[in-house]
mmCIF file of C-alpha atoms in Angstrom:
data_model
loop_
_atom_site.group_PDB
_atom_site.id
_atom_site.type_symbol
_atom_site.label_atom_id
_atom_site.label_comp_id
_atom_site.label_asym_id
_atom_site.label_seq_id
_atom_site.Cartn_x
_atom_site.Cartn_y
_atom_site.Cartn_z
ATOM 1 C CA UNK A 1 127.444 -16.181 13.289
ATOM 2 C CA UNK A 2 128.893 -15.847 9.789
ATOM 3 C CA UNK A 3 132.509 -15.219 8.844
ATOM 4 C CA UNK A 4 133.512 -14.271 5.290
ATOM 5 C CA UNK A 5 136.979 -15.222 4.089
ATOM 6 C CA UNK A 6 138.376 -14.016 0.748
ATOM 7 C CA UNK A 7 141.356 -15.571 -1.032
ATOM 8 C CA UNK A 8 141.811 -17.966 1.855
ATOM 9 C CA UNK A 9 143.100 -21.478 2.571
ATOM 10 C CA UNK A 10 141.793 -24.585 4.306
ATOM 11 C CA UNK A 11 143.936 -23.915 7.382
ATOM 12 C CA UNK A 12 142.495 -20.411 7.750
ATOM 13 C CA UNK A 13 138.984 -21.838 7.440
ATOM 14 C CA UNK A 14 139.708 -24.338 10.220
ATOM 15 C CA UNK A 15 141.038 -21.510 12.372
ATOM 16 C CA UNK A 16 137.860 -19.492 11.736
ATOM 17 C CA UNK A 17 135.807 -22.529 12.810
ATOM 18 C CA UNK A 18 137.676 -22.797 16.111
ATOM 19 C CA UNK A 19 137.411 -19.062 16.822
ATOM 20 C CA UNK A 20 133.723 -19.055 15.905
ATOM 21 C CA UNK A 21 132.918 -21.982 18.206
ATOM 22 C CA UNK A 22 134.719 -20.249 21.067
ATOM 23 C CA UNK A 23 132.868 -17.002 20.411
ATOM 24 C CA UNK A 24 129.423 -18.586 20.603
ATOM 25 C CA UNK A 25 130.304 -21.315 23.100
ATOM 26 C CA UNK A 26 129.443 -24.212 20.820
ATOM 27 C CA UNK A 27 131.663 -27.339 21.060
ATOM 28 C CA UNK A 28 132.463 -29.426 17.996
ATOM 29 C CA UNK A 29 130.560 -32.443 19.266
ATOM 30 C CA UNK A 30 127.258 -34.016 18.337
ATOM 31 C CA UNK A 31 127.849 -33.972 14.584
ATOM 32 C CA UNK A 32 127.513 -37.439 13.090
ATOM 33 C CA UNK A 33 128.925 -36.982 9.578
ATOM 34 C CA UNK A 34 130.291 -34.627 6.943
ATOM 35 C CA UNK A 35 127.953 -33.832 4.051
ATOM 36 C CA UNK A 36 129.712 -32.487 0.960
ATOM 37 C CA UNK A 37 127.422 -30.807 -1.576
ATOM 38 C CA UNK A 38 128.944 -30.273 -5.017
ATOM 39 C CA UNK A 39 126.830 -27.875 -7.031
ATOM 40 C CA UNK A 40 126.743 -24.640 -9.004
ATOM 41 C CA UNK A 41 125.698 -21.180 -7.929
ATOM 42 C CA UNK A 42 122.220 -21.567 -9.394
ATOM 43 C CA UNK A 43 121.304 -24.625 -7.319
ATOM 44 C CA UNK A 44 123.367 -23.889 -4.211
ATOM 45 C CA UNK A 45 120.577 -22.190 -2.244
ATOM 46 C CA UNK A 46 118.016 -24.962 -2.683
ATOM 47 C CA UNK A 47 120.557 -27.695 -1.970
ATOM 48 C CA UNK A 48 121.809 -25.971 1.181
ATOM 49 C CA UNK A 49 118.261 -25.403 2.416
ATOM 50 C CA UNK A 50 117.439 -29.093 1.960
ATOM 51 C CA UNK A 51 120.632 -30.086 3.769
ATOM 52 C CA UNK A 52 119.860 -27.679 6.627
ATOM 53 C CA UNK A 53 116.397 -29.182 7.060
ATOM 54 C CA UNK A 54 117.843 -32.701 7.005
ATOM 55 C CA UNK A 55 120.423 -31.661 9.616
ATOM 56 C CA UNK A 56 117.670 -31.483 12.246
ATOM 57 C CA UNK A 57 117.661 -35.288 12.073
ATOM 58 C CA UNK A 58 121.350 -35.722 11.196
ATOM 59 C CA UNK A 59 123.532 -32.956 12.723
ATOM 60 C CA UNK A 60 126.494 -32.626 10.401
ATOM 61 C CA UNK A 61 129.220 -30.404 9.026
ATOM 62 C CA UNK A 62 128.032 -29.316 5.597
ATOM 63 C CA UNK A 63 130.607 -28.337 2.997
ATOM 64 C CA UNK A 64 129.113 -26.663 -0.081
ATOM 65 C CA UNK A 65 131.574 -26.792 -2.982
ATOM 66 C CA UNK A 66 130.697 -24.269 -5.689
ATOM 67 C CA UNK A 67 132.912 -24.340 -8.757
ATOM 68 C CA UNK A 68 132.861 -20.883 -10.296
ATOM 69 C CA UNK A 69 133.561 -20.348 -13.987
ATOM 70 C CA UNK A 70 135.980 -17.480 -14.654
ATOM 71 C CA UNK A 71 135.114 -15.244 -17.566
ATOM 72 C CA UNK A 72 138.521 -14.228 -18.857
ATOM 73 C CA UNK A 73 141.483 -16.482 -19.807
ATOM 74 C CA UNK A 74 143.673 -14.643 -17.292
ATOM 75 C CA UNK A 75 141.241 -15.328 -14.421
ATOM 76 C CA UNK A 76 141.074 -19.007 -15.350
ATOM 77 C CA UNK A 77 144.766 -19.398 -14.585
ATOM 78 C CA UNK A 78 144.542 -17.661 -11.185
ATOM 79 C CA UNK A 79 143.465 -19.898 -8.322
ATOM 80 C CA UNK A 80 141.403 -18.487 -5.500
ATOM 81 C CA UNK A 81 139.291 -19.832 -2.675
ATOM 82 C CA UNK A 82 136.565 -17.799 -0.977
ATOM 83 C CA UNK A 83 134.634 -19.155 1.980
ATOM 84 C CA UNK A 84 131.670 -18.447 4.252
ATOM 85 C CA UNK A 85 131.815 -20.055 7.696
ATOM 86 C CA UNK A 86 128.389 -20.275 9.333
ATOM 87 C CA UNK A 87 127.901 -21.325 12.946
ATOM 88 C CA UNK A 88 125.106 -21.185 15.494
ATOM 89 C CA UNK A 89 121.777 -19.831 14.287
ATOM 90 C CA UNK A 90 123.147 -19.272 10.771
ATOM 91 C CA UNK A 91 123.976 -22.977 10.402
ATOM 92 C CA UNK A 92 121.072 -24.668 12.172
ATOM 93 C CA UNK A 93 122.076 -27.749 14.149
ATOM 94 C CA UNK A 94 125.560 -28.176 12.665
ATOM 95 C CA UNK A 95 128.246 -26.227 10.851
ATOM 96 C CA UNK A 96 128.132 -24.909 7.308
ATOM 97 C CA UNK A 97 131.080 -23.907 5.153
ATOM 98 C CA UNK A 98 130.390 -22.522 1.671
ATOM 99 C CA UNK A 99 133.462 -22.855 -0.561
ATOM 100 C CA UNK A 100 133.730 -20.967 -3.850
ATOM 101 C CA UNK A 101 136.537 -22.181 -6.060
ATOM 102 C CA UNK A 102 138.097 -20.188 -8.901
ATOM 103 C CA UNK A 103 140.736 -20.979 -11.505
ATOM 104 C CA UNK A 104 142.914 -24.075 -11.346
ATOM 105 C CA UNK A 105 141.755 -24.996 -7.844
ATOM 106 C CA UNK A 106 138.414 -26.036 -9.387
ATOM 107 C CA UNK A 107 140.113 -29.198 -10.641
ATOM 108 C CA UNK A 108 141.568 -29.945 -7.200
ATOM 109 C CA UNK A 109 138.545 -29.479 -4.939
ATOM 110 C CA UNK A 110 139.479 -32.583 -2.922
ATOM 111 C CA UNK A 111 142.619 -30.849 -1.643
ATOM 112 C CA UNK A 112 140.418 -28.109 -0.171
ATOM 113 C CA UNK A 113 137.752 -30.423 1.232
ATOM 114 C CA UNK A 114 139.995 -33.072 2.795
ATOM 115 C CA UNK A 115 141.378 -30.892 5.662
ATOM 116 C CA UNK A 116 137.824 -29.782 6.527
ATOM 117 C CA UNK A 117 136.292 -33.249 7.024
ATOM 118 C CA UNK A 118 135.246 -34.225 10.526
ATOM 119 C CA UNK A 119 137.747 -36.720 11.939
ATOM 120 C CA UNK A 120 136.544 -40.318 12.398
ATOM 121 C CA UNK A 121 133.119 -39.544 10.905
ATOM 122 C CA UNK A 122 131.442 -40.836 7.731
ATOM 123 C CA UNK A 123 131.498 -38.700 4.597
ATOM 124 C CA UNK A 124 128.571 -38.343 2.188
ATOM 125 C CA UNK A 125 128.925 -36.536 -1.145
ATOM 126 C CA UNK A 126 125.790 -35.251 -2.875
ATOM 127 C CA UNK A 127 125.584 -33.891 -6.425
ATOM 128 C CA UNK A 128 122.171 -32.152 -6.857
ATOM 129 C CA UNK A 129 123.046 -31.530 -10.534
ATOM 130 C CA UNK A 130 125.849 -32.330 -12.964
ATOM 131 C CA UNK A 131 126.968 -35.508 -11.245
ATOM 132 C CA UNK A 132 130.016 -37.298 -12.687
ATOM 133 C CA UNK A 133 129.385 -40.397 -14.777
ATOM 134 C CA UNK A 134 131.419 -42.472 -12.317
ATOM 135 C CA UNK A 135 130.906 -40.985 -8.825
ATOM 136 C CA UNK A 136 133.178 -43.515 -7.106
ATOM 137 C CA UNK A 137 136.156 -42.485 -9.254
ATOM 138 C CA UNK A 138 135.533 -38.771 -8.870
ATOM 139 C CA UNK A 139 138.211 -37.189 -6.611
ATOM 140 C CA UNK A 140 135.536 -35.969 -4.186
ATOM 141 C CA UNK A 141 133.480 -39.158 -4.458
ATOM 142 C CA UNK A 142 136.551 -41.195 -3.529
ATOM 143 C CA UNK A 143 136.521 -39.517 -0.096
ATOM 144 C CA UNK A 144 132.986 -40.694 0.696
ATOM 145 C CA UNK A 145 131.300 -43.813 2.002
ATOM 146 C CA UNK A 146 128.049 -42.743 0.337
ATOM 147 C CA UNK A 147 127.622 -40.966 -2.997
ATOM 148 C CA UNK A 148 124.210 -39.466 -3.803
ATOM 149 C CA UNK A 149 123.175 -38.411 -7.307
ATOM 150 C CA UNK A 150 119.826 -37.495 -8.876
ATOM 151 C CA UNK A 151 119.076 -38.683 -12.409
ATOM 152 C CA UNK A 152 115.804 -36.734 -12.341
ATOM 153 C CA UNK A 153 117.861 -33.535 -12.766
ATOM 154 C CA UNK A 154 119.540 -34.824 -15.945
ATOM 155 C CA UNK A 155 118.536 -33.913 -19.478
ATOM 156 C CA UNK A 156 118.415 -37.581 -20.526
ATOM 157 C CA UNK A 157 117.451 -39.557 -17.402
ATOM 158 C CA UNK A 158 117.176 -42.956 -19.098
ATOM 159 C CA UNK A 159 120.609 -42.684 -20.677
ATOM 160 C CA UNK A 160 121.953 -41.509 -17.319
ATOM 161 C CA UNK A 161 120.494 -44.586 -15.606
ATOM 162 C CA UNK A 162 122.343 -46.782 -18.069
ATOM 163 C CA UNK A 163 125.593 -44.962 -17.259
ATOM 164 C CA UNK A 164 124.927 -45.351 -13.532
ATOM 165 C CA UNK A 165 124.454 -49.081 -14.048
ATOM 166 C CA UNK A 166 127.762 -49.455 -15.881
ATOM 167 C CA UNK A 167 129.681 -47.428 -13.276
ATOM 168 C CA UNK A 168 127.931 -48.640 -10.125
ATOM 169 C CA UNK A 169 130.094 -49.104 -7.019
ATOM 170 C CA UNK A 170 128.958 -50.018 -3.479
ATOM 171 C CA UNK A 171 127.867 -46.801 -1.773
ATOM 172 C CA UNK A 172 126.269 -45.228 -4.856
ATOM 173 C CA UNK A 173 122.626 -44.244 -4.644
ATOM 174 C CA UNK A 174 120.123 -42.065 -6.474
ATOM 175 C CA UNK A 175 117.374 -39.786 -5.168
ATOM 176 C CA UNK A 176 115.171 -41.132 -7.978
ATOM 177 C CA UNK A 177 115.398 -44.473 -6.164
ATOM 178 C CA UNK A 178 114.719 -42.850 -2.780
ATOM 179 C CA UNK A 179 111.533 -41.286 -4.142
ATOM 180 C CA UNK A 180 109.926 -44.714 -4.645
ATOM 181 C CA UNK A 181 110.568 -46.052 -1.124
ATOM 182 C CA UNK A 182 106.914 -45.498 -0.044
ATOM 183 C CA UNK A 183 105.716 -47.196 -3.239
ATOM 184 C CA UNK A 184 107.928 -50.229 -2.669
ATOM 185 C CA UNK A 185 106.818 -50.491 0.959
ATOM 186 C CA UNK A 186 103.133 -50.215 0.056
ATOM 187 C CA UNK A 187 103.336 -52.772 -2.756
ATOM 188 C CA UNK A 188 105.229 -55.252 -0.571
ATOM 189 C CA UNK A 189 102.640 -54.832 2.194
ATOM 190 C CA UNK A 190 99.774 -55.281 -0.278
ATOM 191 C CA UNK A 191 101.179 -58.562 -1.596
ATOM 192 C CA UNK A 192 101.718 -59.813 1.943
ATOM 193 C CA UNK A 193 97.941 -59.606 2.435
ATOM 194 C CA UNK A 194 97.072 -62.044 -0.363
ATOM 195 C CA UNK A 195 97.937 -65.665 -1.074
ATOM 196 C CA UNK A 196 98.266 -65.242 -4.817
ATOM 197 C CA UNK A 197 100.839 -65.474 -7.579
ATOM 198 C CA UNK A 198 101.622 -62.336 -9.559
ATOM 199 C CA UNK A 199 101.400 -62.944 -13.304
ATOM 200 C CA UNK A 200 102.035 -59.485 -14.832
ATOM 201 C CA UNK A 201 102.613 -55.879 -13.759
ATOM 202 C CA UNK A 202 101.995 -52.469 -15.281
ATOM 203 C CA UNK A 203 103.777 -49.334 -14.046
ATOM 204 C CA UNK A 204 102.218 -46.035 -15.103
ATOM 205 C CA UNK A 205 103.865 -42.624 -14.794
ATOM 206 C CA UNK A 206 105.422 -39.636 -16.512
ATOM 207 C CA UNK A 207 107.582 -40.212 -19.540
ATOM 208 C CA UNK A 208 111.337 -39.965 -18.944
ATOM 209 C CA UNK A 209 110.829 -40.226 -15.188
ATOM 210 C CA UNK A 210 113.695 -42.347 -13.797
ATOM 211 C CA UNK A 211 111.719 -43.239 -10.667
ATOM 212 C CA UNK A 212 109.119 -44.982 -12.826
ATOM 213 C CA UNK A 213 111.835 -46.908 -14.638
ATOM 214 C CA UNK A 214 113.530 -47.944 -11.405
ATOM 215 C CA UNK A 215 110.266 -49.131 -9.870
ATOM 216 C CA UNK A 216 109.497 -51.159 -12.994
ATOM 217 C CA UNK A 217 112.961 -52.715 -12.964
ATOM 218 C CA UNK A 218 112.680 -53.507 -9.246
ATOM 219 C CA UNK A 219 109.345 -55.273 -9.737
ATOM 220 C CA UNK A 220 110.622 -57.229 -12.720
ATOM 221 C CA UNK A 221 113.786 -58.203 -10.880
ATOM 222 C CA UNK A 222 111.962 -59.343 -7.742
ATOM 223 C CA UNK A 223 108.814 -60.902 -9.151
ATOM 224 C CA UNK A 224 110.240 -62.523 -12.293
ATOM 225 C CA UNK A 225 107.137 -61.586 -14.312
ATOM 226 C CA UNK A 226 106.438 -59.409 -17.394
ATOM 227 C CA UNK A 227 106.409 -55.708 -16.460
ATOM 228 C CA UNK A 228 104.931 -53.153 -18.852
ATOM 229 C CA UNK A 229 105.775 -49.460 -18.607
ATOM 230 C CA UNK A 230 103.034 -47.039 -19.717
ATOM 231 C CA UNK A 231 102.964 -43.260 -19.868
ATOM 232 C CA UNK A 232 100.590 -40.879 -18.102
ATOM 233 C CA UNK A 233 100.422 -37.159 -17.566
ATOM 234 C CA UNK A 234 101.779 -37.457 -14.024
ATOM 235 C CA UNK A 235 102.635 -36.047 -11.616
ATOM 236 C CA UNK A 236 105.412 -38.587 -11.185
ATOM 237 C CA UNK A 237 104.289 -42.150 -10.641
ATOM 238 C CA UNK A 238 100.537 -42.496 -11.011
ATOM 239 C CA UNK A 239 99.674 -46.214 -10.754
ATOM 240 C CA UNK A 240 100.923 -49.768 -10.400
ATOM 241 C CA UNK A 241 98.618 -52.602 -11.482
ATOM 242 C CA UNK A 242 99.475 -56.199 -10.655
ATOM 243 C CA UNK A 243 97.540 -59.061 -12.230
ATOM 244 C CA UNK A 244 97.389 -62.090 -9.943
ATOM 245 C CA UNK A 245 95.604 -65.434 -10.126
ATOM 246 C CA UNK A 246 93.277 -64.075 -7.394
ATOM 247 C CA UNK A 247 92.404 -60.839 -9.168
ATOM 248 C CA UNK A 248 94.045 -57.435 -9.676
ATOM 249 C CA UNK A 249 95.965 -55.470 -7.049
ATOM 250 C CA UNK A 250 96.007 -51.758 -7.936
ATOM 251 C CA UNK A 251 97.781 -48.839 -6.274
ATOM 252 C CA UNK A 252 96.542 -45.674 -7.985
ATOM 253 C CA UNK A 253 97.709 -42.128 -7.204
ATOM 254 C CA UNK A 254 96.216 -39.555 -9.530
ATOM 255 C CA UNK A 255 96.906 -36.310 -7.650
ATOM 256 C CA UNK A 256 100.423 -36.798 -6.276
ATOM 257 C CA UNK A 257 99.350 -36.995 -2.624
ATOM 258 C CA UNK A 258 96.578 -39.514 -1.861
ATOM 259 C CA UNK A 259 96.536 -43.004 -3.359
ATOM 260 C CA UNK A 260 93.841 -45.654 -3.577
ATOM 261 C CA UNK A 261 94.738 -49.291 -2.864
ATOM 262 C CA UNK A 262 92.397 -51.888 -4.373
ATOM 263 C CA UNK A 263 92.741 -55.611 -3.676
ATOM 264 C CA UNK A 264 90.317 -58.188 -5.061
ATOM 265 C CA UNK A 265 87.846 -59.219 -2.368
ATOM 266 C CA UNK A 266 88.730 -56.354 -0.009
ATOM 267 C CA UNK A 267 87.320 -52.827 0.329
ATOM 268 C CA UNK A 268 89.315 -50.063 -1.344
ATOM 269 C CA UNK A 269 91.501 -48.031 0.997
ATOM 270 C CA UNK A 270 92.916 -44.533 0.785
ATOM 271 C CA UNK A 271 96.609 -44.375 1.685
ATOM 272 C CA UNK A 272 98.926 -41.371 2.093
ATOM 273 C CA UNK A 273 101.509 -41.379 -0.693
ATOM 274 C CA UNK A 274 102.589 -37.763 -0.958
ATOM 275 C CA UNK A 275 105.462 -36.678 -3.186
ATOM 276 C CA UNK A 276 108.291 -35.802 -0.821
ATOM 277 C CA UNK A 277 110.588 -32.779 -0.678
ATOM 278 C CA UNK A 278 114.332 -33.032 -1.260
ATOM 279 C CA UNK A 279 115.072 -32.574 2.456
ATOM 280 C CA UNK A 280 113.082 -35.708 3.295
ATOM 281 C CA UNK A 281 114.899 -37.670 0.598
ATOM 282 C CA UNK A 282 118.335 -36.603 1.842
ATOM 283 C CA UNK A 283 117.364 -37.365 5.441
ATOM 284 C CA UNK A 284 116.350 -40.887 4.406
ATOM 285 C CA UNK A 285 119.637 -41.476 2.594
ATOM 286 C CA UNK A 286 121.630 -40.340 5.627
ATOM 287 C CA UNK A 287 119.939 -42.886 7.912
ATOM 288 C CA UNK A 288 122.045 -45.720 6.562
ATOM 289 C CA UNK A 289 125.464 -45.530 4.973
ATOM 290 C CA UNK A 290 125.981 -49.157 3.981
ATOM 291 C CA UNK A 291 125.686 -50.255 0.318
ATOM 292 C CA UNK A 292 122.142 -50.569 -1.017
ATOM 293 C CA UNK A 293 122.190 -54.014 -2.659
ATOM 294 C CA UNK A 294 118.517 -53.802 -3.638
ATOM 295 C CA UNK A 295 119.139 -50.616 -5.606
ATOM 296 C CA UNK A 296 122.173 -52.194 -7.271
ATOM 297 C CA UNK A 297 120.159 -55.249 -8.335
ATOM 298 C CA UNK A 298 117.310 -53.169 -9.757
ATOM 299 C CA UNK A 299 119.680 -50.784 -11.530
ATOM 300 C CA UNK A 300 121.668 -53.536 -13.198
ATOM 301 C CA UNK A 301 118.608 -55.497 -14.246
ATOM 302 C CA UNK A 302 117.381 -53.308 -17.095
ATOM 303 C CA UNK A 303 120.509 -51.751 -18.516
ATOM 304 C CA UNK A 304 120.223 -53.463 -21.907
ATOM 305 C CA UNK A 305 116.605 -52.348 -22.293
ATOM 306 C CA UNK A 306 117.556 -48.862 -21.168
ATOM 307 C CA UNK A 307 120.133 -48.731 -23.926
ATOM 308 C CA UNK A 308 117.428 -49.685 -26.419
ATOM 309 C CA UNK A 309 115.257 -46.934 -24.986
ATOM 310 C CA UNK A 310 118.045 -44.373 -25.353
ATOM 311 C CA UNK A 311 118.323 -45.189 -29.072
ATOM 312 C CA UNK A 312 114.715 -44.122 -29.480
ATOM 313 C CA UNK A 313 113.168 -47.452 -30.425
ATOM 314 C CA UNK A 314 109.491 -47.059 -29.581
ATOM 315 C CA UNK A 315 106.485 -49.244 -30.222
ATOM 316 C CA UNK A 316 102.963 -49.831 -28.908
ATOM 317 C CA UNK A 317 99.575 -48.163 -28.980
ATOM 318 C CA UNK A 318 98.564 -44.843 -27.473
ATOM 319 C CA UNK A 319 100.715 -44.032 -24.479
ATOM 320 C CA UNK A 320 101.960 -47.563 -23.946
ATOM 321 C CA UNK A 321 105.677 -48.080 -24.466
ATOM 322 C CA UNK A 322 106.517 -51.643 -25.399
ATOM 323 C CA UNK A 323 110.110 -51.311 -26.548
ATOM 324 C CA UNK A 324 111.067 -47.894 -25.216
ATOM 325 C CA UNK A 325 110.215 -48.938 -21.686
ATOM 326 C CA UNK A 326 113.231 -50.561 -20.078
ATOM 327 C CA UNK A 327 111.255 -53.486 -18.737
ATOM 328 C CA UNK A 328 108.688 -54.199 -21.398
ATOM 329 C CA UNK A 329 109.552 -57.866 -21.696
ATOM 330 C CA UNK A 330 109.609 -60.836 -19.391
ATOM 331 C CA UNK A 331 112.149 -60.643 -16.578
ATOM 332 C CA UNK A 332 114.352 -63.725 -16.338
ATOM 333 C CA UNK A 333 116.262 -63.959 -13.062
ATOM 334 C CA UNK A 334 118.630 -66.814 -12.362
ATOM 335 C CA UNK A 335 117.661 -69.596 -9.981
ATOM 336 C CA UNK A 336 120.578 -68.656 -7.768
ATOM 337 C CA UNK A 337 119.420 -65.046 -7.463
ATOM 338 C CA UNK A 338 115.871 -66.173 -6.828
ATOM 339 C CA UNK A 339 117.002 -68.309 -3.925
ATOM 340 C CA UNK A 340 118.897 -65.422 -2.366
ATOM 341 C CA UNK A 341 116.127 -62.822 -2.507
ATOM 342 C CA UNK A 342 114.120 -62.659 0.730
ATOM 343 C CA UNK A 343 112.014 -59.529 0.293
ATOM 344 C CA UNK A 344 108.267 -59.557 1.125
ATOM 345 C CA UNK A 345 107.435 -59.007 -2.542
ATOM 346 C CA UNK A 346 109.300 -62.119 -3.610
ATOM 347 C CA UNK A 347 107.719 -64.178 -0.823
ATOM 348 C CA UNK A 348 104.247 -63.079 -1.780
ATOM 349 C CA UNK A 349 104.849 -63.827 -5.411
ATOM 350 C CA UNK A 350 106.055 -67.318 -4.609
ATOM 351 C CA UNK A 351 102.939 -68.286 -2.675
#
């Protein structure tokens, strides 16, 4: 069931929700959160499709905020709110409200969204593109417990990572970080299988790929060893090579789907490491709404080197980036931080 409302208000939208639920016999129960998607018209379809797929695991009320740009000066001064209310089969397992904002109301989107939030339920705000530099201080971001951005969609991902580091607040996260969850799990499991000390690491992947930078910073932060960032043709992350005192540990993924794990003294194994769709990434982020301290630590680790990278200082041979890579030098973590870290990677490195 879909209801179109033109030049409407938040109260009329709520009324349409109640009437729609009565018409199809669907109660407003079973939804676990409110997902607010802030996007433009170009990316609205893909973002809403990903959210709808993720809603099979996390039934939610999805509010799609589309800020329309008026063409004439007169239209820019006239505020208007159009809405589509989707229920039942048109909304999947939850409720979907598409909000199109015109004129001055574009700068006050929070006043439209606030009355439409589910009562006593968490709020997650997701910017597929054009995320604010400080999501926590954004009027819509201030309503949320979790704020999801994606530096991969930015024109200058490395510079954007530096800005994210400076503006980080508990609850912020990045889909570029979510993309490397299988890599982090696999590397931690690989190091748990050996009684060796890691001496150096190389992370290989596409240039200007923020996931590669975040993985390199995470390894440097946790292992306290030199991490070198090198460039390949992709897709995405292609390999991580760890030099240990027992021999190399290599996780190599050349085709974007199947990886090969090699550990000295053990037979090589093929492991599934497929590049995931946006719906899977959003579903993972919605599973936990508490602050991600591991992401915060990795993000803050390499900000100074990221700034050097943004200035364009590059050195090295071939595809290797010695200065441009954000973690091309030895990572020095404090003794206090080292004592607090309890991840499998740190434990394996300390053996």
